[in-house]
PDB file of C-alpha atoms in Angstrom:
ATOM      1  CA  UNK A   1       0.000   0.000   0.000  1.00  0.00           C
ATOM      2  CA  UNK A   2       1.500   3.294  -1.126  1.00  0.00           C
ATOM      3  CA  UNK A   3       0.979   6.254   1.151  1.00  0.00           C
ATOM      4  CA  UNK A   4       2.473   9.739   1.254  1.00  0.00           C
ATOM      5  CA  UNK A   5       2.280  12.124   4.189  1.00  0.00           C
ATOM      6  CA  UNK A   6       3.314  15.773   3.963  1.00  0.00           C
ATOM      7  CA  UNK A   7       4.342  17.934   6.881  1.00  0.00           C
ATOM      8  CA  UNK A   8       6.230  21.122   7.619  1.00  0.00           C
ATOM      9  CA  UNK A   9       3.865  23.758   6.319  1.00  0.00           C
ATOM     10  CA  UNK A  10       3.026  26.888   8.224  1.00  0.00           C
ATOM     11  CA  UNK A  11       3.037  30.655   8.168  1.00  0.00           C
ATOM     12  CA  UNK A  12       6.167  32.676   7.525  1.00  0.00           C
ATOM     13  CA  UNK A  13       7.132  36.235   6.665  1.00  0.00           C
ATOM     14  CA  UNK A  14       8.344  37.062   3.190  1.00  0.00           C
ATOM     15  CA  UNK A  15      12.016  36.244   2.906  1.00  0.00           C
ATOM     16  CA  UNK A  16      11.757  33.423   5.407  1.00  0.00           C
ATOM     17  CA  UNK A  17      12.266  29.694   5.057  1.00  0.00           C
ATOM     18  CA  UNK A  18      10.350  26.468   5.489  1.00  0.00           C
ATOM     19  CA  UNK A  19      11.200  22.817   5.004  1.00  0.00           C
ATOM     20  CA  UNK A  20       8.476  20.504   3.807  1.00  0.00           C
ATOM     21  CA  UNK A  21       8.691  16.757   4.300  1.00  0.00           C
ATOM     22  CA  UNK A  22       7.094  13.962   2.314  1.00  0.00           C
ATOM     23  CA  UNK A  23       7.271  10.595   4.018  1.00  0.00           C
ATOM     24  CA  UNK A  24       6.338   7.713   1.778  1.00  0.00           C
ATOM     25  CA  UNK A  25       5.418   4.117   2.458  1.00  0.00           C
ATOM     26  CA  UNK A  26       4.948   1.089   0.266  1.00  0.00           C
ATOM     27  CA  UNK A  27       8.133   1.206  -1.777  1.00  0.00           C
ATOM     28  CA  UNK A  28      11.772   2.101  -1.424  1.00  0.00           C
ATOM     29  CA  UNK A  29      13.457   5.399  -2.203  1.00  0.00           C
ATOM     30  CA  UNK A  30      15.581   3.978  -5.009  1.00  0.00           C
ATOM     31  CA  UNK A  31      12.971   3.333  -7.685  1.00  0.00           C
ATOM     32  CA  UNK A  32      10.459   6.171  -7.653  1.00  0.00           C
ATOM     33  CA  UNK A  33       9.791   9.747  -8.621  1.00  0.00           C
ATOM     34  CA  UNK A  34       8.630  12.179  -5.977  1.00  0.00           C
ATOM     35  CA  UNK A  35       7.176  15.488  -7.086  1.00  0.00           C
ATOM     36  CA  UNK A  36       6.139  18.579  -5.169  1.00  0.00           C
ATOM     37  CA  UNK A  37       3.132  20.516  -6.439  1.00  0.00           C
ATOM     38  CA  UNK A  38       1.222  23.519  -5.207  1.00  0.00           C
ATOM     39  CA  UNK A  39      -2.187  25.000  -5.765  1.00  0.00           C
ATOM     40  CA  UNK A  40      -3.428  28.392  -4.640  1.00  0.00           C
ATOM     41  CA  UNK A  41      -7.108  29.364  -4.560  1.00  0.00           C
ATOM     42  CA  UNK A  42      -8.347  30.179  -8.042  1.00  0.00           C
ATOM     43  CA  UNK A  43      -5.160  28.991  -9.701  1.00  0.00           C
ATOM     44  CA  UNK A  44      -4.127  25.839 -11.476  1.00  0.00           C
ATOM     45  CA  UNK A  45      -1.940  23.244  -9.845  1.00  0.00           C
ATOM     46  CA  UNK A  46       1.691  23.701 -10.763  1.00  0.00           C
ATOM     47  CA  UNK A  47       4.735  21.528 -10.436  1.00  0.00           C
ATOM     48  CA  UNK A  48       7.441  22.929  -8.189  1.00  0.00           C
ATOM     49  CA  UNK A  49      10.200  20.339  -7.960  1.00  0.00           C
ATOM     50  CA  UNK A  50      10.764  16.639  -8.478  1.00  0.00           C
ATOM     51  CA  UNK A  51      13.384  14.016  -7.787  1.00  0.00           C
ATOM     52  CA  UNK A  52      14.096  10.603  -9.251  1.00  0.00           C
ATOM     53  CA  UNK A  53      15.564   8.564  -6.444  1.00  0.00           C
ATOM     54  CA  UNK A  54      17.003   5.886  -8.705  1.00  0.00           C
ATOM     55  CA  UNK A  55      19.475   8.289 -10.239  1.00  0.00           C
ATOM     56  CA  UNK A  56      19.197  11.259  -7.886  1.00  0.00           C
ATOM     57  CA  UNK A  57      18.009  13.470 -10.715  1.00  0.00           C
ATOM     58  CA  UNK A  58      16.280  16.693  -9.726  1.00  0.00           C
ATOM     59  CA  UNK A  59      13.987  19.080 -11.566  1.00  0.00           C
ATOM     60  CA  UNK A  60      12.736  22.570 -10.732  1.00  0.00           C
ATOM     61  CA  UNK A  61      10.211  24.971 -12.089  1.00  0.00           C
ATOM     62  CA  UNK A  62      11.757  28.254 -13.164  1.00  0.00           C
ATOM     63  CA  UNK A  63       9.776  30.123 -10.528  1.00  0.00           C
ATOM     64  CA  UNK A  64      11.666  28.408  -7.700  1.00  0.00           C
ATOM     65  CA  UNK A  65      15.121  27.759  -9.155  1.00  0.00           C
ATOM     66  CA  UNK A  66      17.777  29.039  -6.826  1.00  0.00           C
ATOM     67  CA  UNK A  67      15.348  29.251  -3.905  1.00  0.00           C
ATOM     68  CA  UNK A  68      14.002  25.719  -3.407  1.00  0.00           C
ATOM     69  CA  UNK A  69      15.985  22.509  -3.022  1.00  0.00           C
ATOM     70  CA  UNK A  70      14.601  18.979  -3.179  1.00  0.00           C
ATOM     71  CA  UNK A  71      16.496  16.190  -1.454  1.00  0.00           C
ATOM     72  CA  UNK A  72      16.019  12.727   0.002  1.00  0.00           C
ATOM     73  CA  UNK A  73      16.859  10.803   3.142  1.00  0.00           C
ATOM     74  CA  UNK A  74      17.062   7.113   2.299  1.00  0.00           C
ATOM     75  CA  UNK A  75      17.008   5.921   5.892  1.00  0.00           C
ATOM     76  CA  UNK A  76      13.785   7.775   6.627  1.00  0.00           C
ATOM     77  CA  UNK A  77      12.026   7.187   3.292  1.00  0.00           C
ATOM     78  CA  UNK A  78      11.493  10.912   3.124  1.00  0.00           C
ATOM     79  CA  UNK A  79      11.871  13.611   0.499  1.00  0.00           C
ATOM     80  CA  UNK A  80      12.315  17.214   1.564  1.00  0.00           C
ATOM     81  CA  UNK A  81      11.610  20.532  -0.059  1.00  0.00           C
ATOM     82  CA  UNK A  82      13.756  23.257   1.457  1.00  0.00           C
ATOM     83  CA  UNK A  83      12.222  26.619   0.603  1.00  0.00           C
ATOM     84  CA  UNK A  84      14.253  29.804   0.983  1.00  0.00           C
ATOM     85  CA  UNK A  85      13.514  33.452   0.248  1.00  0.00           C
ATOM     86  CA  UNK A  86       9.801  32.794   0.303  1.00  0.00           C
ATOM     87  CA  UNK A  87       7.462  35.211  -1.414  1.00  0.00           C
ATOM     88  CA  UNK A  88       3.738  35.836  -0.960  1.00  0.00           C
ATOM     89  CA  UNK A  89       3.115  34.257  -4.347  1.00  0.00           C
ATOM     90  CA  UNK A  90       4.531  31.006  -2.957  1.00  0.00           C
ATOM     91  CA  UNK A  91       1.486  30.717  -0.695  1.00  0.00           C
ATOM     92  CA  UNK A  92      -0.446  27.584  -1.603  1.00  0.00           C
ATOM     93  CA  UNK A  93      -1.403  24.123  -0.537  1.00  0.00           C
ATOM     94  CA  UNK A  94       1.634  21.964  -1.233  1.00  0.00           C
ATOM     95  CA  UNK A  95       1.253  18.326  -2.211  1.00  0.00           C
ATOM     96  CA  UNK A  96       3.741  15.576  -2.778  1.00  0.00           C
ATOM     97  CA  UNK A  97       3.118  12.868  -5.322  1.00  0.00           C
ATOM     98  CA  UNK A  98       4.853   9.685  -6.378  1.00  0.00           C
ATOM     99  CA  UNK A  99       5.054   7.150  -9.140  1.00  0.00           C
ATOM    100  CA  UNK A 100       7.302   4.365 -10.290  1.00  0.00           C
ATOM    101  CA  UNK A 101       9.650   5.047 -13.160  1.00  0.00           C
ATOM    102  CA  UNK A 102       7.939   5.461 -16.520  1.00  0.00           C
ATOM    103  CA  UNK A 103       8.813   7.284 -19.740  1.00  0.00           C
ATOM    104  CA  UNK A 104       6.039   9.820 -19.151  1.00  0.00           C
ATOM    105  CA  UNK A 105       7.347  10.709 -15.716  1.00  0.00           C
ATOM    106  CA  UNK A 106      10.907  10.856 -16.997  1.00  0.00           C
ATOM    107  CA  UNK A 107       9.835  13.201 -19.792  1.00  0.00           C
ATOM    108  CA  UNK A 108       7.477  15.372 -17.728  1.00  0.00           C
ATOM    109  CA  UNK A 109       8.525  15.142 -14.080  1.00  0.00           C
ATOM    110  CA  UNK A 110       6.741  18.380 -13.163  1.00  0.00           C
ATOM    111  CA  UNK A 111       3.400  17.367 -14.639  1.00  0.00           C
ATOM    112  CA  UNK A 112       0.748  16.169 -12.211  1.00  0.00           C
ATOM    113  CA  UNK A 113      -0.479  13.706 -14.801  1.00  0.00           C
ATOM    114  CA  UNK A 114       2.804  11.838 -14.437  1.00  0.00           C
ATOM    115  CA  UNK A 115       1.978  10.793 -10.869  1.00  0.00           C
ATOM    116  CA  UNK A 116      -0.291   8.132  -9.453  1.00  0.00           C
ATOM    117  CA  UNK A 117      -0.177   8.608  -5.676  1.00  0.00           C
ATOM    118  CA  UNK A 118      -0.817  11.836  -3.789  1.00  0.00           C
ATOM    119  CA  UNK A 119      -0.622  13.078  -0.251  1.00  0.00           C
ATOM    120  CA  UNK A 120      -3.227  15.222   1.470  1.00  0.00           C
ATOM    121  CA  UNK A 121      -1.244  18.446   1.377  1.00  0.00           C
ATOM    122  CA  UNK A 122       0.303  20.931   3.766  1.00  0.00           C
ATOM    123  CA  UNK A 123      -0.520  24.634   3.784  1.00  0.00           C
ATOM    124  CA  UNK A 124       2.148  27.277   3.235  1.00  0.00           C
ATOM    125  CA  UNK A 125       1.282  30.901   3.867  1.00  0.00           C
ATOM    126  CA  UNK A 126       3.786  33.692   3.204  1.00  0.00           C
ATOM    127  CA  UNK A 127       2.903  37.167   4.409  1.00  0.00           C
ATOM    128  CA  UNK A 128       4.358  40.389   3.073  1.00  0.00           C
TER     129      UNK A 128
END
């Protein structure tokens, strides 16, 4: 049974930092993609960052490059999203998602349609 659980969201001032965690169960860290997505009220879901644990490949949306870092902890079966220099426009519900390796996920790692399993989300609010 595959399960993902996000944590680490909260409220922060602009310019601050947060670290989101995605703990996953049901498969190992070495053979999956994990993606981080966000959705703000009235806006479409957008991919933020992704990691392929089999090759430690990472991917970032242009809006967060240089500010966000995705990483993994094999021992804890957890993927992290370290967010720095947060902006009000980063405010959203953040979700992690996972899937086994597939050509579609390899080709579009920041597309929500590339993922099968989703967590329930963690809220991030950045105030100006």
